[in-house]
mmCIF file of C-alpha atoms in Angstrom:
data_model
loop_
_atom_site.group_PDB
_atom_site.id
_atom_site.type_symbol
_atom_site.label_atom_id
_atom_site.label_comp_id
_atom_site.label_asym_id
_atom_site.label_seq_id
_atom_site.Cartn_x
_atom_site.Cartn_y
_atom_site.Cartn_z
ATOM 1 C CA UNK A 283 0.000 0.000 0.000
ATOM 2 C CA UNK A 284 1.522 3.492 -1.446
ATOM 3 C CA UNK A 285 2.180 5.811 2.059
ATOM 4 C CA UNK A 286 -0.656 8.041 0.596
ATOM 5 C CA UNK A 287 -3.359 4.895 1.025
ATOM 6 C CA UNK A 288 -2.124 4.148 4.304
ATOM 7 C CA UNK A 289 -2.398 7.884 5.626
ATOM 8 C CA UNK A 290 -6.060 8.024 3.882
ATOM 9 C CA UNK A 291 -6.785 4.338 5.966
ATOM 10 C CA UNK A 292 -5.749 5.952 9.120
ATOM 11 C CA UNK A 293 -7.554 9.265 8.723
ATOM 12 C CA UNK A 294 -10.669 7.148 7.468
ATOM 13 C CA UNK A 295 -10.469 4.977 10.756
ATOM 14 C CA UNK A 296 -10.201 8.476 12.658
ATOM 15 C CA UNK A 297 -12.912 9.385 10.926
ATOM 16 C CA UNK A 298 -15.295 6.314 12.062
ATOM 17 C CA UNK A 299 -15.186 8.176 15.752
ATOM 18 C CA UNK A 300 -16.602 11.474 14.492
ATOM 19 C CA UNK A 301 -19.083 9.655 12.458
ATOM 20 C CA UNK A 302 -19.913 7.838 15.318
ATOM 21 C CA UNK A 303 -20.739 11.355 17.189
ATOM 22 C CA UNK A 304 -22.657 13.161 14.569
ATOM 23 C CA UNK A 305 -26.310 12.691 15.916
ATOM 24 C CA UNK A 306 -28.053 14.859 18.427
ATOM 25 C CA UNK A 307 -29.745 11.720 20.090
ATOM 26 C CA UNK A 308 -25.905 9.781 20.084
ATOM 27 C CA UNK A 309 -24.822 12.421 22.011
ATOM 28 C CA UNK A 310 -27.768 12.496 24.177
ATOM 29 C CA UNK A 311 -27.146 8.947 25.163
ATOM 30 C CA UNK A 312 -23.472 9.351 26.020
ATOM 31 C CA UNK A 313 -24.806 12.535 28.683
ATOM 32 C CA UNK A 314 -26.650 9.700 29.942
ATOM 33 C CA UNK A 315 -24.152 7.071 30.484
ATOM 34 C CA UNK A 316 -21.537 9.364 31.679
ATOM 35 C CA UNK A 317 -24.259 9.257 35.193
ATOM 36 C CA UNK A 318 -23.601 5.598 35.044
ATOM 37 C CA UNK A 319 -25.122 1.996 33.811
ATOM 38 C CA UNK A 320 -27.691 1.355 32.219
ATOM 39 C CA UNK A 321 -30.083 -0.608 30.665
ATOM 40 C CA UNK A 322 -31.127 -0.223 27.170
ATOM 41 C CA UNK A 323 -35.277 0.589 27.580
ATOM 42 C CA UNK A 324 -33.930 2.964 30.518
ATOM 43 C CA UNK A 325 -31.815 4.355 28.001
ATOM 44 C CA UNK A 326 -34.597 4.668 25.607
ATOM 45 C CA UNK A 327 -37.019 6.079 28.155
ATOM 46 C CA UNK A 328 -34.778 8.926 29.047
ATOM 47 C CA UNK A 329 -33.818 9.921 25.578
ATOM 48 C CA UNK A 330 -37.833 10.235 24.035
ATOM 49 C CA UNK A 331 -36.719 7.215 21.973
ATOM 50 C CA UNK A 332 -38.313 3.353 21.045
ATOM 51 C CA UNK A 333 -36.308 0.701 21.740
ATOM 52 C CA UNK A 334 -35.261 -0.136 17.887
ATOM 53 C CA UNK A 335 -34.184 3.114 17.677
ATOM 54 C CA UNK A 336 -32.028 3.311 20.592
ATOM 55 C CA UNK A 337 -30.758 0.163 20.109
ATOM 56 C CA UNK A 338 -29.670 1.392 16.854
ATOM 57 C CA UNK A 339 -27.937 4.331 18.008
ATOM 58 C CA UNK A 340 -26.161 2.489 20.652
ATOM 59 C CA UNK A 341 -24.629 -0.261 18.618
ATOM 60 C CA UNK A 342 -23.017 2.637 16.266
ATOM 61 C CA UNK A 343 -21.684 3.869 19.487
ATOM 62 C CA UNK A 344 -20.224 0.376 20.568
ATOM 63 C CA UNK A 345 -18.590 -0.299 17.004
ATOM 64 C CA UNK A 346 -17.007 3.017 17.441
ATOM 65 C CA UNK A 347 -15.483 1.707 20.373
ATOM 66 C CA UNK A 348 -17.617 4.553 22.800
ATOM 67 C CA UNK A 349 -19.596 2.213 24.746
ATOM 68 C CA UNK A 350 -19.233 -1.372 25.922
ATOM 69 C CA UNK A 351 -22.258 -3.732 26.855
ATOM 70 C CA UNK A 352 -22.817 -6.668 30.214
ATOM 71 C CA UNK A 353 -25.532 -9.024 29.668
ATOM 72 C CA UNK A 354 -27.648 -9.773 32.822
ATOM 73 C CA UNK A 355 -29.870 -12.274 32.040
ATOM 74 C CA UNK A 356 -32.281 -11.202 28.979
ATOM 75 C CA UNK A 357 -31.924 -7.843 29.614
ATOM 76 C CA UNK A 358 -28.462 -5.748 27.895
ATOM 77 C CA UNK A 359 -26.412 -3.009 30.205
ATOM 78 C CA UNK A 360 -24.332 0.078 28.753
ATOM 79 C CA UNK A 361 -21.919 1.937 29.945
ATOM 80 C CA UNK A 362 -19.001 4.593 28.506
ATOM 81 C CA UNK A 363 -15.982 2.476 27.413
ATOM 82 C CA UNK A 364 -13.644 4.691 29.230
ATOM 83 C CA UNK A 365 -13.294 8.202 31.470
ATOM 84 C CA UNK A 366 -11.714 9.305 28.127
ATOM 85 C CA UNK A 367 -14.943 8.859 26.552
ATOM 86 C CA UNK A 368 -16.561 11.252 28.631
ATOM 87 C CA UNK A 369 -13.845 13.657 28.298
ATOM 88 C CA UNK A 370 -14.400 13.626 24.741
ATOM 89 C CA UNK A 371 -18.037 14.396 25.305
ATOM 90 C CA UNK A 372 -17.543 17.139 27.681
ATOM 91 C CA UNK A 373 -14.827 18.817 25.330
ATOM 92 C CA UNK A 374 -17.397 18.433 21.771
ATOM 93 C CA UNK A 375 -19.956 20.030 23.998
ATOM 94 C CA UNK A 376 -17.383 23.439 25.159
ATOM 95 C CA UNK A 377 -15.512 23.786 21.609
ATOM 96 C CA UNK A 378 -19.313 23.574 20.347
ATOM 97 C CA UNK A 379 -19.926 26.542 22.423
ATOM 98 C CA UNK A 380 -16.836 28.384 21.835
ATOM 99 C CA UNK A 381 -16.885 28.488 18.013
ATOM 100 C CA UNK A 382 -20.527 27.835 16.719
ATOM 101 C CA UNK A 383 -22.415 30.721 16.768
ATOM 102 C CA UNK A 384 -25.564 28.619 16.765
ATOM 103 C CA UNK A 385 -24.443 26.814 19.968
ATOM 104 C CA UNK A 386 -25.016 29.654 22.842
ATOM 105 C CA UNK A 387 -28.427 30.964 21.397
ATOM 106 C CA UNK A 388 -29.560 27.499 21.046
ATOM 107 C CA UNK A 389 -28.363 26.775 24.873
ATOM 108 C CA UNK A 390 -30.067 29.963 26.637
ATOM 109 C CA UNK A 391 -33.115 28.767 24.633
ATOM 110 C CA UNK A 392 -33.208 25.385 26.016
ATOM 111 C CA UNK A 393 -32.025 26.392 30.252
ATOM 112 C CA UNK A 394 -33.714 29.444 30.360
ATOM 113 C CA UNK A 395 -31.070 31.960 29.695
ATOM 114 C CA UNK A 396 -27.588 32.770 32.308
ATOM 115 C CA UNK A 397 -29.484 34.748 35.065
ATOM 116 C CA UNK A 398 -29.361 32.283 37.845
ATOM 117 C CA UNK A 399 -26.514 32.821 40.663
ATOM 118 C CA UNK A 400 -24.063 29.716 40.250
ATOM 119 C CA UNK A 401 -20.905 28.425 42.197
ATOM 120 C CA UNK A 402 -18.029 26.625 41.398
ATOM 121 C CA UNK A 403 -17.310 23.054 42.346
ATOM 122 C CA UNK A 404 -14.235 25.212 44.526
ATOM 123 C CA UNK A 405 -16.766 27.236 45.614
ATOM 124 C CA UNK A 406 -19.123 24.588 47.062
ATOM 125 C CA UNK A 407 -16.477 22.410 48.454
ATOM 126 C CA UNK A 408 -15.625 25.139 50.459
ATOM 127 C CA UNK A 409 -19.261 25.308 51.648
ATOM 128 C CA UNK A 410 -19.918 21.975 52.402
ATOM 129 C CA UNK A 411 -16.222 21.775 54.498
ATOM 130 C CA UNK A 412 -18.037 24.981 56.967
ATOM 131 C CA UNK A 413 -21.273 22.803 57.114
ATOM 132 C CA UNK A 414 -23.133 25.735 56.249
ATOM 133 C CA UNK A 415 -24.955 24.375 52.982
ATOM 134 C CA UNK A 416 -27.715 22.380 52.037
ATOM 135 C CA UNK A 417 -26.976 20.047 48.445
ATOM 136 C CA UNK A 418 -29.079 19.185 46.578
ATOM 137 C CA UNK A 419 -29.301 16.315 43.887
ATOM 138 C CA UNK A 420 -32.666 16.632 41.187
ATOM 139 C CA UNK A 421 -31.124 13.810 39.103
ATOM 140 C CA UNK A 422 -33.411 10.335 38.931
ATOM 141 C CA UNK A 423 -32.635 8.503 42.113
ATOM 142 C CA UNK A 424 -30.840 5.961 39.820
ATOM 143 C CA UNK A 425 -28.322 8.313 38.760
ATOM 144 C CA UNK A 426 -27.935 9.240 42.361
ATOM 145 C CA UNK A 427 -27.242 6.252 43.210
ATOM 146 C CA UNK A 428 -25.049 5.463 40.667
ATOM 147 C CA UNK A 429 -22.810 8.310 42.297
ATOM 148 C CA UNK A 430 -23.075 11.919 44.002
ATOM 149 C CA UNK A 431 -21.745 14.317 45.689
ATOM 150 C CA UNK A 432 -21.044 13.229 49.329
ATOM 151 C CA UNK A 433 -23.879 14.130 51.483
ATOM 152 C CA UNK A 434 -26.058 15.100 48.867
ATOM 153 C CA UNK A 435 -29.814 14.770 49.377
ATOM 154 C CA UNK A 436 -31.371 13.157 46.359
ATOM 155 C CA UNK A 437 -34.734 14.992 45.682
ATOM 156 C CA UNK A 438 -35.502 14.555 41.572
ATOM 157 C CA UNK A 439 -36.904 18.067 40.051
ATOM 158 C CA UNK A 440 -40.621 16.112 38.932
ATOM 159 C CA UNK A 441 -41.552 15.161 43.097
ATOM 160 C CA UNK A 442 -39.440 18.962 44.478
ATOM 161 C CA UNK A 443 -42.575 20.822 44.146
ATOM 162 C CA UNK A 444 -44.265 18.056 46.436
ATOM 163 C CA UNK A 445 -41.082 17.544 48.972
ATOM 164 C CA UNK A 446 -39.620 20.631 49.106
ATOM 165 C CA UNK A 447 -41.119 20.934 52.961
ATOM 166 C CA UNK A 448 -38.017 18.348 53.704
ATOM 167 C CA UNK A 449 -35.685 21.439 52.748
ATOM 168 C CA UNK A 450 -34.796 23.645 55.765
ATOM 169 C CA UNK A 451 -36.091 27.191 54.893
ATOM 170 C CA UNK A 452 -33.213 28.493 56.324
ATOM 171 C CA UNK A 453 -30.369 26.624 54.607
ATOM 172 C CA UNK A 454 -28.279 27.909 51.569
ATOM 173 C CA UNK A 455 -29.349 25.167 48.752
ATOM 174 C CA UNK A 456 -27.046 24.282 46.014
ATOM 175 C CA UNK A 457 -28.546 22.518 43.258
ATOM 176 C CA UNK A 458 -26.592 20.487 40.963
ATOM 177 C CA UNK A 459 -27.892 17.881 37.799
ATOM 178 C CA UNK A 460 -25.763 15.556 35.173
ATOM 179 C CA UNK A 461 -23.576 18.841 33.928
ATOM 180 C CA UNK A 462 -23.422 21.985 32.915
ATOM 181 C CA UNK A 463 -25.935 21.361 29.844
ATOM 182 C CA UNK A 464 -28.353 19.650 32.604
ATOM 183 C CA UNK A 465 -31.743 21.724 32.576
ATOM 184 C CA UNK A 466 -32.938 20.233 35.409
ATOM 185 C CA UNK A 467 -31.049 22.163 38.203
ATOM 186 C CA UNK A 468 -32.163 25.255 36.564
ATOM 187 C CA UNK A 469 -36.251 24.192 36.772
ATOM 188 C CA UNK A 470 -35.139 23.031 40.239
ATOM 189 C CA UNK A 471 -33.526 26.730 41.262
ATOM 190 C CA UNK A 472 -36.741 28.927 39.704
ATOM 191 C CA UNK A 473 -38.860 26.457 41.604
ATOM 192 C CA UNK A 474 -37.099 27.143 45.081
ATOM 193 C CA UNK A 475 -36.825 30.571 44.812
ATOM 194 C CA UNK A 476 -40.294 31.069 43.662
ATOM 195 C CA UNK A 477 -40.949 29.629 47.096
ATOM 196 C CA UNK A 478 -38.522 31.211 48.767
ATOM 197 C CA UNK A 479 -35.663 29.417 49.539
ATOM 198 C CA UNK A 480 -32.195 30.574 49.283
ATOM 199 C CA UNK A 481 -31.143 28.457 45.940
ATOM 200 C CA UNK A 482 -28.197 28.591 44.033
ATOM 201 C CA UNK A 483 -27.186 26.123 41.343
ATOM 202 C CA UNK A 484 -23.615 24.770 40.933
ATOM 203 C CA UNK A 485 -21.480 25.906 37.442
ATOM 204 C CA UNK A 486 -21.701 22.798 36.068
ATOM 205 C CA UNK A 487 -22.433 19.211 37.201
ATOM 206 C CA UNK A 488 -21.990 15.887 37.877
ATOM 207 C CA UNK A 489 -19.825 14.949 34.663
ATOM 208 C CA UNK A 490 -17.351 17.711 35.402
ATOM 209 C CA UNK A 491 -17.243 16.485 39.016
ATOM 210 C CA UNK A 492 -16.229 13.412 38.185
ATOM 211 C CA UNK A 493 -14.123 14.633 35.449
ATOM 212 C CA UNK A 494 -12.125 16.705 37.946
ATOM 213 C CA UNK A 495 -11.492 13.453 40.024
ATOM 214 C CA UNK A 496 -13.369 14.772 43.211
ATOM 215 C CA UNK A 497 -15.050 12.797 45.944
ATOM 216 C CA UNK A 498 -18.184 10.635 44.736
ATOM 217 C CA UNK A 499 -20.522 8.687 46.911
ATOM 218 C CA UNK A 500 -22.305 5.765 45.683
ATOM 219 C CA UNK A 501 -25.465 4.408 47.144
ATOM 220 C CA UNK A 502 -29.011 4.870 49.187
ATOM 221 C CA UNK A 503 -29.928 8.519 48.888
ATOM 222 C CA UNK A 504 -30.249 10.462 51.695
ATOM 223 C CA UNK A 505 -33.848 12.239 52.773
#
């Protein structure tokens, strides 16, 4: 093979990755999976999907090497192939930002605009070291347990409205969701501060969190 075929093979097989990534509802399903395992109809559930189609989807990802499968039983588990995976994901997702123009308008559009006071995972670290901060998780209790923030209260955005009497009025809330793309902490921060509570979302979420290599908890939530 000339050096020129071999160069085009190699830039071909590179190209197989960003293939892989060039659908809306792909990447929708790797934001999932970067909260943990999953099943495939849980997957399809989540992402407004049937089952053939997310199947679909998901066995492009897995020949692109994104995602790898467990069987338990009759029923078939995903999860990312590798941290690296999700680093990918949360890079596409800022240099999308940064140089499409469509990106930003399309992103106020969907959360609601940039109005909302926010912390830093610095920021709330410091918080919860003083003790002086209530956080909150409005993730599904699945991805909560799959892993949080330590001492996180898992309350998920759809039964807030019902529970938020188990907030203390008092208490500073920080809401956090899957990541900085995550529209649920923002529905979770206009509903708290429509009733009064002192609510603040964090910068970005739980992706970045782990991403950054900080503490996670895994397991019951706490209420």
């Amino acid at each position: 093979m000339a050096e020129s075929s071999r160069k085009t093979a190699l830039y071909e097989a590179f190209a197989a990755s960003g293939k892989a990534l060039a659908s809306g509802k792909r990447l929708e399903l790797l934001d999932l999976l970067a909260q943990g395992e999953r099943p495939v109809e849980a997957l399809a559930a989540a992402a407004g999907l049937n089952l053939t189609t997310a199947s679909a989807h998901l066995q492009v990802l897995k020949q692109a090497g994104f995602v790898t499968t467990r069987r338990d039983g009759v029923r078939i588990f995903y999860r990312l192939a590798g941290d690296d995976v999700a680093r990918l994901f949360a890079l596409l997702r800022k240099v999308a930002e940064t140089h499409q123009a469509a990106v930003p308008a399309a992103r106020d559009a969907y959360l609601g605009g940039r109005d909302q006071a926010e912390v830093t995972r610095e920021q709330l670290r410091a918080r919860i070291a003083a003790g002086d901060v209530v956080v909150l998780d409005v993730r599904p209790v699945p991805e909560f347990l799959a892993g949080h923030i330590p001492g996180a209260i898992s309350i998920p955005v759809g039964e807030l409205a019902e529970r938020i009497t188990e907030l203390p009025e008092d208490a500073q809330v920080v809401v956090y969701c899957r990541g900085e793309y995550c529209v649920l902490a923002h529905e979770a921060v206009r509903l708290l501060t429509g009733r009064g509570h002192r609510a603040v979302r964090l910068r970005d979420g739980m992706l970045e969190w782990r991403l950054a290599d900080l503490p996670v908890e895994a397991g019951q939530p706490t209420t």
